[in-house]
Tab-separated table of C-alpha atoms in Angstrom:
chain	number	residue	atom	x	y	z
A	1	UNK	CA	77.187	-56.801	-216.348
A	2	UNK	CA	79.791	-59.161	-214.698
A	3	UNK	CA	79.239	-59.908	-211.026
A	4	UNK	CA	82.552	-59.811	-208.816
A	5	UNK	CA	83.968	-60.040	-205.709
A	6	UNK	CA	84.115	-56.561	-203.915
A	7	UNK	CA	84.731	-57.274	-199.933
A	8	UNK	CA	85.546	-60.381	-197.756
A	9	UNK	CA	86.130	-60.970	-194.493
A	10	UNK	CA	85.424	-62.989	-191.513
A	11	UNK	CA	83.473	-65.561	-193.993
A	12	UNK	CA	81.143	-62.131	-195.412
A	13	UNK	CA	81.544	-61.733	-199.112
A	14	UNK	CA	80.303	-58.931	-201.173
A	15	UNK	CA	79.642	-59.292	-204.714
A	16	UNK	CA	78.949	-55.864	-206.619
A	17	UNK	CA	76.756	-57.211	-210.043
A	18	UNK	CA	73.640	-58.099	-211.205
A	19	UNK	CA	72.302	-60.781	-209.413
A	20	UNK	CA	70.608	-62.537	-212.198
A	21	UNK	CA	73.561	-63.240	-214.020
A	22	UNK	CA	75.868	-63.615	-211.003
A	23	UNK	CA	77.604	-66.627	-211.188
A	24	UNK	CA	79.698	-66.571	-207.842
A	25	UNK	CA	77.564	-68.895	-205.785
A	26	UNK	CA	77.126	-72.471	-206.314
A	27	UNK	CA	74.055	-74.100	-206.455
A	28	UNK	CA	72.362	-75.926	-203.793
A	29	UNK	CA	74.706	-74.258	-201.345
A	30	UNK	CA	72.388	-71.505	-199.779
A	31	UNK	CA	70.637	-72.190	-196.318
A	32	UNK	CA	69.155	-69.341	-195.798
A	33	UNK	CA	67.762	-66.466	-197.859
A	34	UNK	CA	66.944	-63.333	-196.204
A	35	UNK	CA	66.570	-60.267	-198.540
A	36	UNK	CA	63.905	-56.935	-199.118
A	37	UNK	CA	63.452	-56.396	-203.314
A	38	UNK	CA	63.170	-53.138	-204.646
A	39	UNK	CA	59.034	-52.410	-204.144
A	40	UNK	CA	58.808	-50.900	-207.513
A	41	UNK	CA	57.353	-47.144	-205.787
A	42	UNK	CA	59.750	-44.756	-207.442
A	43	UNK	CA	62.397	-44.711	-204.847
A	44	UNK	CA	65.396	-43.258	-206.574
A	45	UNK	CA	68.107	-46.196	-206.033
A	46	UNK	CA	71.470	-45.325	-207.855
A	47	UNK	CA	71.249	-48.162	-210.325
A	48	UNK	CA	67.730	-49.995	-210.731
A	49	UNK	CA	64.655	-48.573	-212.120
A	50	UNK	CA	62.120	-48.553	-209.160
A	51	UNK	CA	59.368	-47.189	-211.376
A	52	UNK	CA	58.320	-50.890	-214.197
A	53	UNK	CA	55.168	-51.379	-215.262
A	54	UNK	CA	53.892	-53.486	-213.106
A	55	UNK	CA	53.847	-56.342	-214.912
A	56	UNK	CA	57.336	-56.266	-215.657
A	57	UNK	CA	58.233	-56.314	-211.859
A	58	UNK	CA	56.165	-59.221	-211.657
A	59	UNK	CA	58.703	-60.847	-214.363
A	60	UNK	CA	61.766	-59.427	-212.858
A	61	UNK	CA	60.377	-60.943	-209.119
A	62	UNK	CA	60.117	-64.215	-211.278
A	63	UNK	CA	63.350	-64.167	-212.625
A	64	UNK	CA	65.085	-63.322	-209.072
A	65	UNK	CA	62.596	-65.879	-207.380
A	66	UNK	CA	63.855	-68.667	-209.698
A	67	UNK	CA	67.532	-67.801	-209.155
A	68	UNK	CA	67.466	-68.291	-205.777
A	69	UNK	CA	65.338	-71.714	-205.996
A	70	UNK	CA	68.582	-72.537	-207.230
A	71	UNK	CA	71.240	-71.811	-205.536
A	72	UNK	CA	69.102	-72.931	-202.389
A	73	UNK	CA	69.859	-76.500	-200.578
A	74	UNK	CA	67.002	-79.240	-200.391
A	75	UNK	CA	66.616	-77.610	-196.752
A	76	UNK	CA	66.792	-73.954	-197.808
A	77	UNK	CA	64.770	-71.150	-196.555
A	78	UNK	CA	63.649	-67.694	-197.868
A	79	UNK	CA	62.618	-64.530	-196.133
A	80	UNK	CA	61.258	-61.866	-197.901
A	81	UNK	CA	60.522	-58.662	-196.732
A	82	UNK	CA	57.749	-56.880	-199.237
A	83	UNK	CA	54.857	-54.878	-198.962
A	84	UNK	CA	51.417	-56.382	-198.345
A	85	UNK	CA	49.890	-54.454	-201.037
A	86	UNK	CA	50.884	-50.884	-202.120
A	87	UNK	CA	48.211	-48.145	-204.155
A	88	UNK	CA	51.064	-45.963	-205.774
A	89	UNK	CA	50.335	-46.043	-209.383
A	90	UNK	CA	47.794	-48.063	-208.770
A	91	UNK	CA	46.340	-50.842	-205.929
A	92	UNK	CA	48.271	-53.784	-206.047
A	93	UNK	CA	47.977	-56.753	-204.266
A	94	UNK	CA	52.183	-57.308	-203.286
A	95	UNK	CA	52.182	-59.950	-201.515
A	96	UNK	CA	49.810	-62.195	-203.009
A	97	UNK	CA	51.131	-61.844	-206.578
A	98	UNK	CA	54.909	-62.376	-205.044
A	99	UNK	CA	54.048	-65.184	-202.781
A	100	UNK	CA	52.271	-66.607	-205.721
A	101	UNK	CA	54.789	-66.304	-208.095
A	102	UNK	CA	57.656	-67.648	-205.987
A	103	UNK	CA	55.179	-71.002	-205.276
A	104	UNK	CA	55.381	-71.202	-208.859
A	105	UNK	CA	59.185	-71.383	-208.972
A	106	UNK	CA	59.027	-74.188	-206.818
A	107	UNK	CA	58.995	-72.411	-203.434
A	108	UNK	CA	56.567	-73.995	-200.593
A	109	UNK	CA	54.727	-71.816	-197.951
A	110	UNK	CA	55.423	-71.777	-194.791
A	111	UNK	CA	53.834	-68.738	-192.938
A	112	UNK	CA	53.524	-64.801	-192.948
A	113	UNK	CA	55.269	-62.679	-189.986
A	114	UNK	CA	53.591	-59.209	-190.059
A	115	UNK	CA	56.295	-56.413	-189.539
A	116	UNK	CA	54.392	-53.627	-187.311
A	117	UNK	CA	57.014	-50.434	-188.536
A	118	UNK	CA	55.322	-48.358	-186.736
A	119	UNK	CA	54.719	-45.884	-189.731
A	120	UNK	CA	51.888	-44.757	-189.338
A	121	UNK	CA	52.510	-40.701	-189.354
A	122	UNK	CA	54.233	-40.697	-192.773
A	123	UNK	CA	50.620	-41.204	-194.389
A	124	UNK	CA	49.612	-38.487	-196.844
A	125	UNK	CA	47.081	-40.259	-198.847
A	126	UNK	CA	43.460	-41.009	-197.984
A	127	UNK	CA	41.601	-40.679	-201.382
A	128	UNK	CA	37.931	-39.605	-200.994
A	129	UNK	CA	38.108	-37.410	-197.968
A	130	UNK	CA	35.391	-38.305	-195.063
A	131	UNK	CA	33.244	-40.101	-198.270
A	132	UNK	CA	32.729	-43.400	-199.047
A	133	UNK	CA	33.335	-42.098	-203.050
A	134	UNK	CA	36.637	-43.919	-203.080
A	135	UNK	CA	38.704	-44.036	-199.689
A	136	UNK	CA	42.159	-45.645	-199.263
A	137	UNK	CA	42.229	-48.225	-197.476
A	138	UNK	CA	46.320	-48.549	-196.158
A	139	UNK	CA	47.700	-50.991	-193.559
A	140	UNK	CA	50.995	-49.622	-191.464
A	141	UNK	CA	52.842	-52.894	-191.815
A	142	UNK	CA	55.272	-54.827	-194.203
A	143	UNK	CA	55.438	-58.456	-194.322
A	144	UNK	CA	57.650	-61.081	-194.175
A	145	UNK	CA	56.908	-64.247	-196.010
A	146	UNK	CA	58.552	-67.026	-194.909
A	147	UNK	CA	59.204	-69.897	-197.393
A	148	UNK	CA	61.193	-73.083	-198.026
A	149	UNK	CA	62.773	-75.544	-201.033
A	150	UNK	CA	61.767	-78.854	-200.397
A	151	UNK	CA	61.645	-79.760	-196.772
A	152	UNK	CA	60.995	-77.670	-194.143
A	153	UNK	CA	62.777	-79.525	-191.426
A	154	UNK	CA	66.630	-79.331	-190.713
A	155	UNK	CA	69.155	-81.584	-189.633
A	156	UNK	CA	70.969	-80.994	-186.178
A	157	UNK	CA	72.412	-77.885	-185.735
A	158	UNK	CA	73.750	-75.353	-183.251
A	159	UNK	CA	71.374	-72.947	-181.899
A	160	UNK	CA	71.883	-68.789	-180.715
A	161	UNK	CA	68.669	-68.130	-180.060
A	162	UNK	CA	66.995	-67.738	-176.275
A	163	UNK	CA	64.050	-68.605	-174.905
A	164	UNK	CA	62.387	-65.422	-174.395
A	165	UNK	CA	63.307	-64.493	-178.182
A	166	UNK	CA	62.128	-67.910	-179.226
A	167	UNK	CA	58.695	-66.921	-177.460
A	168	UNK	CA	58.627	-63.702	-178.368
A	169	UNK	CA	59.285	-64.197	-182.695
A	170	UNK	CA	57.486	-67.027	-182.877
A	171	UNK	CA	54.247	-64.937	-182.549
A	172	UNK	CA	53.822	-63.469	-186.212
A	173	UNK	CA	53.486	-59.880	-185.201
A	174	UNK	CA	57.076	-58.291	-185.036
A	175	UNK	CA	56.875	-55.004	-183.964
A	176	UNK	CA	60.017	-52.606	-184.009
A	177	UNK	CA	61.131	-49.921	-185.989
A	178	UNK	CA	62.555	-49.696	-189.383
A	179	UNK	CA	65.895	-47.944	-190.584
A	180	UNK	CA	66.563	-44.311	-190.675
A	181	UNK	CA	68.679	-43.189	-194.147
A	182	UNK	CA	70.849	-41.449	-192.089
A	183	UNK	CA	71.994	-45.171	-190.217
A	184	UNK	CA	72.191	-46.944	-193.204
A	185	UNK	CA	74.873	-44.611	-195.109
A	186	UNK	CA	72.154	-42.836	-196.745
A	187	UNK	CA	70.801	-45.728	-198.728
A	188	UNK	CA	67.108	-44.836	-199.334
A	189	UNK	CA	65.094	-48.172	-198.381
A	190	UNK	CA	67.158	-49.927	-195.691
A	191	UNK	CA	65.972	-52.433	-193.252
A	192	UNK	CA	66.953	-52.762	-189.564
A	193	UNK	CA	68.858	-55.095	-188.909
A	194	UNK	CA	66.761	-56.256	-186.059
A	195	UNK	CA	65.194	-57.971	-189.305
A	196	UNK	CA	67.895	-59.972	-190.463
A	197	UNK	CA	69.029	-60.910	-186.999
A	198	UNK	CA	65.323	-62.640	-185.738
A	199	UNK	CA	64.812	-64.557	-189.420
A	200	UNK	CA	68.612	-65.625	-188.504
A	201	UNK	CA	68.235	-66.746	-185.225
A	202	UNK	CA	64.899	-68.317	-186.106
A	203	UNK	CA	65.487	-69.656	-188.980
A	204	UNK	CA	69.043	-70.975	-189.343
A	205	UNK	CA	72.037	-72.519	-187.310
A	206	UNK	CA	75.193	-70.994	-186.378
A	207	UNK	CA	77.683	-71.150	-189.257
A	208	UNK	CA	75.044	-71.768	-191.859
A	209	UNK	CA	75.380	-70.131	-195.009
A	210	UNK	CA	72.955	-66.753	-195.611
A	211	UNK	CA	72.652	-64.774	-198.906
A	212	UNK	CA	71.083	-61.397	-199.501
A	213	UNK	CA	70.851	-60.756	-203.469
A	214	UNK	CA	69.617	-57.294	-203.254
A	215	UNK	CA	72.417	-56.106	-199.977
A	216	UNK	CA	71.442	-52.552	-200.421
A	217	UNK	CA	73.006	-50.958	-196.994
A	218	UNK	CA	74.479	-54.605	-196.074
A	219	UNK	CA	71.507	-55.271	-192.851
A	220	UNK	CA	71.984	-58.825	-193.338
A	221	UNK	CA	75.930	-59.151	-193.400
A	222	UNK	CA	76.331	-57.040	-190.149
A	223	UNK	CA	73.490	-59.275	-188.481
A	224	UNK	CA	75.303	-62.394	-190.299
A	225	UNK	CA	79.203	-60.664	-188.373
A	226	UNK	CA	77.131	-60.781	-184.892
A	227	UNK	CA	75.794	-64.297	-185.059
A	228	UNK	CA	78.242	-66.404	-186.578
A	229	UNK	CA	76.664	-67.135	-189.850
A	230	UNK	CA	78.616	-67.497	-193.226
A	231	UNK	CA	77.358	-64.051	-195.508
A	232	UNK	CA	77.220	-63.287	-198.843
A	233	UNK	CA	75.523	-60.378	-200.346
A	234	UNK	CA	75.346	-58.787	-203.740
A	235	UNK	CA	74.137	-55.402	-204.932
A	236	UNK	CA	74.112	-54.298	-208.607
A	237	UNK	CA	75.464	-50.868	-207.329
A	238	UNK	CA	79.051	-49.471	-206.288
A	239	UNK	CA	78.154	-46.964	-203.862
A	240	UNK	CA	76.102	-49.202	-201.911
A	241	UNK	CA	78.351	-52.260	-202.025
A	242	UNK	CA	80.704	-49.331	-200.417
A	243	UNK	CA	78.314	-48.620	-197.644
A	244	UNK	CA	78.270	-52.453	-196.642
A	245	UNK	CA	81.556	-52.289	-197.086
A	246	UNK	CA	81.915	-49.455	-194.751
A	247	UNK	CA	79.607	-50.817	-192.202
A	248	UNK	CA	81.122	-54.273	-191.718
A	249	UNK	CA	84.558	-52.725	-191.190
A	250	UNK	CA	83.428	-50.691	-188.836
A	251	UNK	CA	81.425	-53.395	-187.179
A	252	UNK	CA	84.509	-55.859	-187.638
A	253	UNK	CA	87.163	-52.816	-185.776
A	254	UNK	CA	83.999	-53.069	-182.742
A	255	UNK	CA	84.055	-56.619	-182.709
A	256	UNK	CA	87.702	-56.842	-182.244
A	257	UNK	CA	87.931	-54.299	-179.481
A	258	UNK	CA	85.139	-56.125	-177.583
A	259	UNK	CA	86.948	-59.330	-177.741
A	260	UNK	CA	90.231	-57.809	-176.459
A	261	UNK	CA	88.260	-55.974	-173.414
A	262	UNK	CA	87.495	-59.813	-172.394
């Protein structure tokens, strides 16, 4: 599948394709990475199969991982937003096997933010019933590992961020809610883009360069429009490439009219 442009605009760029073979974005020219995979727990996405054996997600993460080594800078940074472990067709320990995997494309560790959704009341499953037979053991939260190319410190750069958010994110417990379907076009695993915006802030300069490869509802581009960061996302599916599409526009139009109201 070729990967080409869709949307651009105000230094966002959409590119509807498969990421793995998308060859749109130099290498070495990525500061920032800030993206949520598909989970691989049968949610029905348009155009990827969220459903692989599980060892063939672990080879598709590796492939993805090792694409975005590359189009990283020296100074790069990654984000990811996965599960911490997940028991659908079977317990699996998410994060541990991802985080693993991406160290062995070359990514370094830097820490783990735990994202408190506050999801709590959509739990159905609790195995062995009031008996220690074989209970479920399920924690509320997603994570968001935080990783980097080769060095973790940046040059001089210009700053968005305040104090009290400083403060506040730099305490590894983020709690805030996540993303209807209904506000994110009707894509079926968005992210807020409250998440986006705090690895942005936190983690990058104004006008640096941020990629999402898996754009889904296009969370990061909007959050990329409000903070003066350089976007480019790509999704392997039309209709979702639409809804970003959609959504910056309309973001873009709002932008324009507050500026004018100045």
């Amino acid at each position: 599948m070729t990967c080409e442009q869709y949307f651009a605009a105000d230094s966002q760029v959409i590119f509807h394709g498969d990421f793995l073979t998308c060859d749109q974005i130099q290498e070495d020219s990525v500061d920032l990475i800030i993206t949520s995979p598909p989970y691989n727990v049968d949610i029905h996405y348009n155009s990827n199969d969220d459903a692989l054996l599980y060892d063939e997600y672990l080879e598709f993460t590796k492939a993805w991982l090792r694409k975005c080594f590359e189009l990283a800078k020296l100074t790069g940074r990654l984000c990811m937003n996965i599960p911490l472990d997940k028991n659908k067709g079977g317990q699996q320990s998410v994060c541990a096997d991802i985080t693993s995997i991406a160290k062995e494309q070359g990514w370094r560790y830097h820490s783990t933010i735990v994202w408190n959704e506050g999801n709590i009341s959509r739990r159905t499953a609790w195995g062995s019933w009031l008996s220690a037979s074989a209970p479920y053991v399920i924690a509320p939260v997603e994570v968001i590992v935080v990783m980097f190319k080769e060095q973790w410190k940046k040059g001089k750069g210009k700053n968005n961020i305040t104090r009290d958010e400083f403060i506040s994110w730099t305490n590894g417990l983020w709690t805030f809610n996540g993303q209807s379907k209904k506000g994110a076009g009707g894509h079926p695993a968005a992210f807020p883009i409250e998440l986006p915006t705090r690895c942005m802030k936190l983690f990058s300069h104004v006008d640096d360069v941020v990629l999402d490869p898996f754009l889904g509802s296009g969370s990061t581009l909007l959050s990329c429009l409000e903070n003066n960061r350089c976007g480019i996302g790509v999704d392997i599916d039309s209709d979702y490439c639409s809804i970003a599409k959609n959504r910056l526009q309309i973001a873009r139009s709002c932008l324009k009219l507050e500026y004018e109201d100045e």
